[in-house]
CSV table of C-alpha atoms in Angstrom, one decimal:
chain,number,residue,atom,x,y,z
Y,1,MET,CA,18.9,66.6,92.5
Y,2,SER,CA,22.3,64.8,92.8
Y,3,ASN,CA,22.6,61.4,92.2
Y,4,PRO,CA,26.5,60.6,93.6
Y,5,SER,CA,25.8,56.9,91.6
Y,6,THR,CA,25.0,58.3,88.1
Y,7,GLY,CA,26.1,61.1,85.8
Y,8,ALA,CA,22.4,61.1,84.4
Y,9,SER,CA,18.9,62.2,86.5
Y,10,SER,CA,16.3,60.9,84.5
Y,11,LYS,CA,15.1,64.1,84.6
Y,12,SER,CA,18.0,65.2,81.9
Y,13,LYS,CA,20.6,63.4,80.2
Y,14,LEU,CA,23.6,64.6,78.0
Y,15,GLY,CA,25.6,63.6,75.3
Y,16,SER,CA,22.9,61.9,73.2
Y,17,SER,CA,22.2,63.2,69.6
Y,18,GLN,CA,18.3,63.5,70.2
Y,19,PRO,CA,17.6,66.4,72.6
Y,20,SER,CA,13.5,65.0,72.6
Y,21,GLU,CA,14.5,61.4,73.2
Y,22,THR,CA,17.0,62.6,76.1
Y,23,SER,CA,15.2,64.8,78.1
Y,24,PHE,CA,12.9,62.5,79.6
Y,25,LYS,CA,10.6,64.8,81.9
Y,26,ARG,CA,8.6,62.0,82.9
Y,27,LYS,CA,5.8,62.5,81.0
Y,28,ARG,CA,2.6,62.0,81.8
Y,29,GLY,CA,0.8,58.6,80.6
Y,30,VAL,CA,3.7,57.1,78.8
Y,31,PHE,CA,2.7,53.5,79.8
Y,32,GLN,CA,-0.9,54.8,80.9
Y,33,LYS,CA,-2.9,52.7,78.0
Y,34,ASP,CA,-1.0,49.7,78.8
Y,35,LEU,CA,-1.3,50.0,82.4
Y,36,GLN,CA,-5.7,50.4,82.4
Y,37,HIS,CA,-5.8,46.5,80.8
Y,38,MET,CA,-2.9,45.7,83.2
Y,39,MET,CA,-5.0,47.1,86.1
Y,40,TYR,CA,-8.4,45.4,84.6
Y,41,GLY,CA,-6.2,42.1,84.4
Y,42,PHE,CA,-5.0,42.0,88.1
Y,43,GLY,CA,-8.1,43.3,89.7
Y,44,ASP,CA,-9.5,47.0,89.4
Y,45,ASP,CA,-12.3,47.5,87.4
Y,46,PRO,CA,-12.7,47.7,84.1
Y,47,ASN,CA,-12.0,51.6,83.5
Y,48,PRO,CA,-10.1,52.4,86.6
Y,49,LEU,CA,-9.7,55.4,87.5
Y,50,PRO,CA,-7.1,58.0,85.8
Y,51,GLU,CA,-5.7,59.3,89.1
Y,52,THR,CA,-5.2,55.8,90.1
Y,53,VAL,CA,-3.4,55.1,86.9
Y,54,ALA,CA,-1.2,57.8,87.5
Y,55,LEU,CA,0.0,57.5,90.0
Y,56,VAL,CA,0.2,53.8,89.4
Y,57,GLU,CA,2.5,55.1,86.6
Y,58,ASP,CA,4.5,56.9,88.8
Y,59,ILE,CA,5.6,54.2,91.6
Y,60,VAL,CA,6.5,51.7,89.0
Y,61,VAL,CA,8.9,54.1,86.8
Y,62,GLU,CA,10.1,55.1,90.5
Y,63,TYR,CA,10.2,51.4,91.1
Y,64,VAL,CA,11.8,50.5,87.9
Y,65,THR,CA,14.7,53.8,88.4
Y,66,ASP,CA,15.4,52.9,91.7
Y,67,LEU,CA,16.1,48.7,90.3
Y,68,ALA,CA,18.0,50.5,87.5
Y,69,HIS,CA,20.4,52.0,89.8
Y,70,LYS,CA,20.7,49.6,92.3
Y,71,ALA,CA,21.3,47.3,89.2
Y,72,GLN,CA,23.6,49.7,88.0
Y,73,ASP,CA,25.4,50.3,91.2
Y,74,ILE,CA,26.1,46.3,91.4
Y,75,GLY,CA,26.8,46.1,87.5
Y,76,SER,CA,29.6,48.6,87.5
Y,77,LYS,CA,31.6,46.5,90.1
Y,78,ARG,CA,31.6,44.1,87.4
Y,79,GLY,CA,32.0,46.7,84.7
Y,80,LYS,CA,28.4,46.9,82.9
Y,81,LEU,CA,25.3,46.3,83.1
Y,82,SER,CA,23.3,43.1,82.4
Y,83,VAL,CA,20.5,40.8,82.3
Y,84,GLU,CA,22.3,39.3,85.4
Y,85,ASP,CA,22.0,42.0,87.7
Y,86,PHE,CA,18.9,42.4,87.8
Y,87,LEU,CA,18.4,38.9,88.5
Y,88,TYR,CA,20.6,39.2,91.0
Y,89,LEU,CA,18.0,42.1,93.2
Y,90,ILE,CA,15.4,40.3,92.9
Y,91,ARG,CA,16.8,37.3,94.1
Y,92,LYS,CA,14.7,37.6,97.2
Y,93,ASP,CA,11.5,37.6,95.5
Y,94,LEU,CA,10.6,33.8,93.7
Y,95,PRO,CA,7.5,34.3,92.1
Y,96,LYS,CA,9.5,37.3,90.2
Y,97,LEU,CA,12.8,35.0,89.6
Y,98,ASN,CA,10.8,32.5,88.2
Y,99,ARG,CA,9.3,34.7,86.1
Y,100,CYS,CA,12.1,36.0,84.5
Y,101,THR,CA,14.2,33.1,84.4
Y,102,GLU,CA,10.8,32.1,82.3
Y,103,LEU,CA,10.9,34.9,80.4
Y,104,LEU,CA,14.2,34.5,79.3
Y,105,SER,CA,14.1,31.3,78.6
Y,106,MET,CA,10.9,31.6,76.3
Y,107,GLN,CA,12.7,34.4,74.5
Y,108,GLU,CA,15.9,32.1,73.7
Y,109,GLU,CA,13.2,29.5,72.6
Y,110,LEU,CA,12.1,32.0,70.4
Y,111,LYS,CA,14.9,32.9,68.8
Y,112,GLN,CA,15.7,29.5,67.6
Y,113,ALA,CA,12.2,29.0,66.5
Y,114,ARG,CA,12.5,32.3,64.0
Y,115,LYS,CA,15.7,30.9,63.2
Y,116,ALA,CA,14.7,28.1,62.0
Y,117,PHE,CA,11.8,29.0,60.5
Y,118,GLU,CA,13.7,31.2,58.3
Y,119,VAL,CA,15.3,28.2,57.3
Y,120,ASP,CA,12.6,26.2,56.4
Y,121,GLU,CA,10.8,29.7,54.6
Y,122,GLU,CA,13.7,29.6,52.1
Y,123,LYS,CA,13.3,25.7,52.0
Y,124,LEU,CA,9.9,25.9,50.8
Y,125,GLY,CA,11.1,29.0,48.6
Y,126,THR,CA,13.5,26.9,46.5
Y,127,LEU,CA,10.8,24.1,46.2
Y,128,GLU,CA,8.5,26.2,44.6
P,1,MET,CA,14.7,24.0,75.7
P,2,LYS,CA,12.4,24.6,78.0
P,3,GLN,CA,9.1,22.3,77.5
P,4,SER,CA,6.4,22.9,80.0
P,5,LYS,CA,4.4,25.5,78.4
P,6,ASP,CA,1.2,26.7,79.3
P,7,PRO,CA,-0.2,27.3,76.0
P,8,PHE,CA,-1.7,30.6,77.0
P,9,GLU,CA,1.5,31.9,78.5
P,10,ALA,CA,2.7,30.8,75.5
P,11,ALA,CA,1.1,33.2,73.7
P,12,LEU,CA,2.1,35.8,76.2
P,13,GLU,CA,5.8,35.2,75.6
P,14,GLU,CA,5.6,34.7,72.1
P,15,GLN,CA,3.5,38.2,72.0
P,16,GLU,CA,6.9,39.6,74.0
P,17,GLU,CA,9.4,38.2,71.6
P,18,SER,CA,8.1,40.0,68.6
P,19,PRO,CA,10.7,41.1,67.0
P,20,PRO,CA,11.3,45.2,67.8
P,21,ASP,CA,10.6,46.4,64.4
P,22,SER,CA,7.1,44.2,64.0
P,23,PRO,CA,4.3,46.8,64.4
P,24,VAL,CA,2.7,43.9,65.9
P,25,GLY,CA,4.2,43.6,69.2
P,26,GLU,CA,3.6,47.3,69.4
P,27,ASP,CA,0.0,47.6,69.1
P,28,GLU,CA,-0.9,44.8,70.9
P,29,LEU,CA,-3.4,45.6,72.9
P,30,ASN,CA,-4.7,48.3,70.1
P,31,SER,CA,-6.6,47.9,66.8
P,32,GLN,CA,-5.6,45.6,64.4
P,33,THR,CA,-7.1,46.7,61.4
P,34,PRO,CA,-3.5,47.0,59.0
P,35,ASN,CA,-2.3,43.0,60.5
P,36,GLU,CA,-6.4,41.8,60.2
P,37,ALA,CA,-6.4,42.8,56.5
P,38,GLN,CA,-3.0,41.4,55.9
P,39,ASN,CA,-4.1,37.9,57.0
P,40,GLN,CA,-7.2,37.6,55.2
P,41,THR,CA,-5.7,39.0,51.9
P,42,ASP,CA,-2.5,37.3,51.9
P,43,GLY,CA,-2.4,33.8,50.9
P,44,GLY,CA,-0.5,30.6,51.5
P,45,GLN,CA,3.2,31.2,52.3
P,46,ASN,CA,2.2,35.0,53.4
P,47,ILE,CA,0.2,33.9,55.9
P,48,LEU,CA,2.5,31.9,57.0
P,49,VAL,CA,4.8,35.1,57.4
P,50,ASP,CA,1.8,36.7,59.0
P,51,ASP,CA,1.5,33.5,61.7
P,52,ASP,CA,4.8,35.3,63.2
P,53,ASP,CA,3.9,37.5,64.0
P,54,ASP,CA,0.1,37.3,65.3
P,55,ASP,CA,1.0,34.0,67.2
P,56,TYR,CA,2.9,36.1,69.6
P,57,ASP,CA,0.1,38.2,69.7
P,58,ASP,CA,-3.1,36.1,70.4
P,59,LEU,CA,-4.5,34.9,73.0
P,60,GLY,CA,-6.0,32.0,70.2
P,61,PRO,CA,-6.1,31.8,66.4
P,62,THR,CA,-9.5,31.0,65.4
P,63,ILE,CA,-9.9,30.3,61.9
P,64,LYS,CA,-8.5,26.8,59.9
P,65,ASN,CA,-6.4,27.7,57.4
P,66,PRO,CA,-6.7,24.3,55.1
P,67,SER,CA,-4.4,25.6,52.4
P,68,HIS,CA,-1.1,25.7,54.5
P,69,PRO,CA,1.6,24.2,53.6
P,70,SER,CA,3.8,21.7,55.7
P,71,SER,CA,3.8,23.7,59.6
P,72,SER,CA,4.7,21.1,61.8
P,73,SER,CA,8.4,21.9,60.7
P,74,THR,CA,9.2,24.5,63.4
P,75,PRO,CA,8.3,24.3,67.3
P,76,LYS,CA,6.9,27.7,67.6
P,77,LEU,CA,4.7,26.4,65.4
P,78,HIS,CA,3.6,23.4,67.9
P,79,SER,CA,3.2,26.0,70.2
P,80,THR,CA,1.0,28.0,68.6
P,81,SER,CA,-1.1,25.2,67.7
P,82,VAL,CA,-1.5,24.5,71.5
P,83,ASN,CA,-2.6,28.0,71.3
P,84,ALA,CA,-5.3,27.4,69.2
P,85,SER,CA,-6.5,24.5,70.7
P,86,VAL,CA,-7.1,25.7,73.9
P,87,ALA,CA,-7.7,28.8,72.6
P,88,ALA,CA,-11.1,27.8,70.1
P,89,ALA,CA,-12.4,26.5,74.0
P,90,VAL,CA,-12.2,29.7,75.0
P,91,ILE,CA,-13.4,31.3,71.8
P,92,ASN,CA,-16.1,29.3,71.6
P,93,LYS,CA,-17.0,30.5,75.8
P,94,ASN,CA,-16.2,34.0,74.4
P,95,LYS,CA,-16.8,36.5,71.2
P,96,GLU,CA,-16.8,39.3,72.6
P,97,TYR,CA,-13.4,40.1,72.8
P,98,ASP,CA,-11.4,44.1,73.2
P,99,ASP,CA,-8.8,43.4,70.7
P,100,ASP,CA,-9.5,43.1,66.7
P,101,GLU,CA,-6.8,40.0,66.2
P,102,GLU,CA,-8.9,37.6,68.5
P,103,GLU,CA,-10.8,37.3,64.9
P,104,GLU,CA,-7.6,37.3,62.4
P,105,ASN,CA,-6.8,34.6,60.0
P,106,VAL,CA,-4.5,32.2,62.0
P,107,ASP,CA,-2.9,28.5,60.8
P,108,VAL,CA,-4.8,25.9,63.5
P,109,GLU,CA,-3.3,22.5,64.1
P,110,LEU,CA,-5.5,21.0,65.9
P,111,SER,CA,-3.5,17.9,65.4
P,112,LYS,CA,-0.4,18.6,67.1
P,113,PHE,CA,0.1,18.9,70.4
P,114,PRO,CA,3.2,19.4,72.0
P,115,SER,CA,3.6,15.9,74.3
P,116,SER,CA,6.1,17.2,76.4
P,117,ALA,CA,4.5,20.1,77.3
P,118,ASP,CA,3.2,19.8,81.4
P,119,PRO,CA,-0.1,18.0,80.4
P,120,THR,CA,-1.7,17.9,84.1
P,121,LYS,CA,-1.5,21.3,84.0
P,122,MET,CA,-2.4,21.9,80.9
P,123,ALA,CA,-5.8,20.0,81.6
P,124,LYS,CA,-6.1,21.7,84.9
P,125,MET,CA,-6.1,25.3,82.5
P,126,GLN,CA,-8.3,23.6,80.3
P,127,ALA,CA,-10.6,22.9,83.5
P,128,ILE,CA,-10.5,26.0,84.7
P,129,LEU,CA,-11.1,28.1,82.0
P,130,SER,CA,-13.6,26.2,80.5
P,131,GLN,CA,-15.8,27.2,83.2
P,132,PHE,CA,-14.9,30.9,83.5
P,133,THR,CA,-18.0,33.7,83.1
P,134,GLU,CA,-17.8,36.4,80.0
P,135,ASP,CA,-16.5,38.4,82.8
P,136,GLN,CA,-13.7,36.4,84.1
P,137,MET,CA,-12.5,35.4,81.0
P,138,SER,CA,-12.3,39.1,79.9
P,139,ARG,CA,-10.5,39.5,83.0
P,140,TYR,CA,-8.3,36.4,82.3
P,141,GLU,CA,-7.2,37.4,79.0
P,142,SER,CA,-6.5,41.3,79.9
P,143,PHE,CA,-4.2,39.5,82.7
P,144,ARG,CA,-2.1,37.3,80.3
P,145,ARG,CA,-2.0,40.2,76.9
P,146,SER,CA,-1.4,43.5,79.2
P,147,ALA,CA,2.0,44.4,79.3
P,148,LEU,CA,4.1,47.5,79.5
P,149,GLN,CA,5.6,48.8,75.9
P,150,LYS,CA,9.4,47.8,75.6
P,151,SER,CA,9.8,50.6,74.1
P,152,ASN,CA,9.1,52.3,76.6
P,153,MET,CA,10.7,50.8,78.7
P,154,ARG,CA,13.7,50.7,77.0
P,155,ARG,CA,13.3,54.8,76.4
P,156,LEU,CA,13.3,54.4,80.2
P,157,LEU,CA,16.3,52.6,81.2
P,158,VAL,CA,18.7,54.3,78.8
P,159,SER,CA,17.3,57.5,80.3
P,160,ILE,CA,18.0,56.5,83.8
P,161,THR,CA,21.8,54.3,83.3
P,162,GLY,CA,22.9,56.9,80.3
P,163,SER,CA,23.9,54.2,78.7
P,164,GLN,CA,22.3,53.3,75.2
P,165,LYS,CA,23.2,49.9,75.4
P,166,ILE,CA,20.0,48.2,76.8
P,167,SER,CA,19.9,44.6,75.7
P,168,LEU,CA,16.4,43.2,74.9
P,169,PRO,CA,16.2,40.8,77.3
P,170,MET,CA,17.2,43.1,79.7
P,171,THR,CA,13.8,45.2,78.2
P,172,ILE,CA,12.0,41.9,78.5
P,173,VAL,CA,12.8,41.4,82.3
P,174,VAL,CA,12.2,44.9,83.7
P,175,CYS,CA,8.8,44.9,82.0
P,176,GLY,CA,8.2,41.5,83.7
P,177,ILE,CA,8.9,42.3,86.6
P,178,ALA,CA,7.5,45.9,86.4
P,179,LYS,CA,4.3,43.9,85.6
P,180,MET,CA,4.3,41.9,88.6
P,181,PHE,CA,5.0,44.9,90.6
P,182,VAL,CA,1.9,46.2,89.5
P,183,GLY,CA,0.0,43.1,90.2
P,184,GLU,CA,1.5,43.1,93.5
P,185,LEU,CA,0.3,46.9,94.1
P,186,VAL,CA,-3.4,46.1,92.4
P,187,GLU,CA,-4.0,43.0,94.8
P,188,LYS,CA,-2.8,44.3,98.0
P,189,ALA,CA,-5.0,47.7,97.3
P,190,ARG,CA,-7.9,45.4,96.6
P,191,MET,CA,-7.2,44.0,100.1
P,192,VAL,CA,-7.1,47.1,101.6
P,193,MET,CA,-10.6,47.8,100.1
P,194,THR,CA,-11.8,44.9,101.5
P,195,GLU,CA,-10.1,45.7,105.0
P,196,ARG,CA,-12.0,49.2,104.9
P,197,LYS,CA,-15.4,47.8,103.4
P,198,GLU,CA,-15.0,49.9,100.4
P,199,SER,CA,-16.2,48.9,96.9
P,200,GLY,CA,-16.1,50.2,92.9
P,201,PRO,CA,-12.9,51.7,91.3
P,202,ILE,CA,-9.5,51.4,93.6
P,203,ARG,CA,-8.6,55.1,94.6
P,204,PRO,CA,-5.5,56.3,95.0
P,205,CYS,CA,-5.3,56.6,98.9
P,206,HIS,CA,-5.7,52.8,98.3
P,207,ILE,CA,-2.4,52.4,96.4
P,208,ARG,CA,-0.5,54.6,98.4
P,209,GLU,CA,-1.4,52.2,101.5
P,210,ALA,CA,-0.4,49.4,99.4
P,211,TYR,CA,2.6,50.5,98.4
P,212,ARG,CA,3.3,51.9,102.2
P,213,ARG,CA,2.6,47.9,102.9
P,214,LEU,CA,4.6,46.8,100.0
P,215,LYS,CA,7.1,49.1,101.5
P,216,LEU,CA,7.2,47.5,105.5
P,217,GLU,CA,7.4,43.9,103.2
P,218,GLY,CA,10.9,44.9,101.9
P,219,LYS,CA,9.5,44.3,98.5
P,220,VAL,CA,10.0,47.9,97.2
P,221,PRO,CA,14.1,49.2,96.4
P,222,LYS,CA,15.1,51.3,98.6
P,223,ARG,CA,16.5,54.2,97.9
P,224,SER,CA,20.2,54.9,98.4
P,225,VAL,CA,20.0,58.5,98.4
P,226,GLN,CA,17.0,60.5,99.3
P,227,ARG,CA,15.4,62.0,96.4
P,228,LEU,CA,14.7,65.7,97.9
P,229,PHE,CA,13.7,67.3,95.0
P,230,ARG,CA,11.1,66.0,92.8
């Protein structure tokens, strides 16, 4: 399987120090536990069928792979891969785009809050 | 700073934003006994620290902590207090949660409402949530709290792109996109099932049909290069 746009496929990886991490040989059940809860949340049975979960995992991995490859194609023009590339790819899908901007802004907010919290912790420490 | 936070969404995002080395972020859906023990044995300041992690995960804190010092200083605690207030109502309705962290000690400050949050939206959510049955509540909770693990996603992205520099926002965004994609798949599969007048757990054939329809709608990115040999 060759992919001209990137040198590495999802099955093999070169130039990394940890062979177990790099050879992402599509291990079964990477997302399985989380997917079961997620599928129940979205409308499936409380115990989804294992073959369904495996299929959904395959589809999701393929989706993320395609998305990442496309983002890389876009990002390579700019130099490196960034979040903007992913946001550009989902620009047509409004629910996803809104959700992602929301997640990013929440993350910023939490970062600020954490920083402020650490400062307060110090103050509390000195007070006591 | 965006202030229009749905308290449950705040809880969900806080859960997603827990620092990478925090054990709570990864074990979000698994048993939380180490955290529970940590919470119950620590007092005072330590509970303040644990609140960080727990508030990221909890849909709602349950137990008031009267010895909690000035917690009004940080905006984050504001949002968690909102979580507390809404979740207090939630927990009255449904005592059986899959996750142990629902019973954890987290500080509850019912008096502090973030005034800048969308009050009508919050009120609507409160009204709807108060009428949920047990089944609906547990499903909603699964919906809010489930997430793909950031570490696994990061590993996947690294192996796809070949670059080690995958930033945290990127991981978060991709996890969010993937979760919504799963939602689209499952919902469409349910639609397919009602069309075929079938019931029970979703079967792979429904998912495949749903995937095919999503492809026709153009919601699935098409491969520029054909994947010939899997």
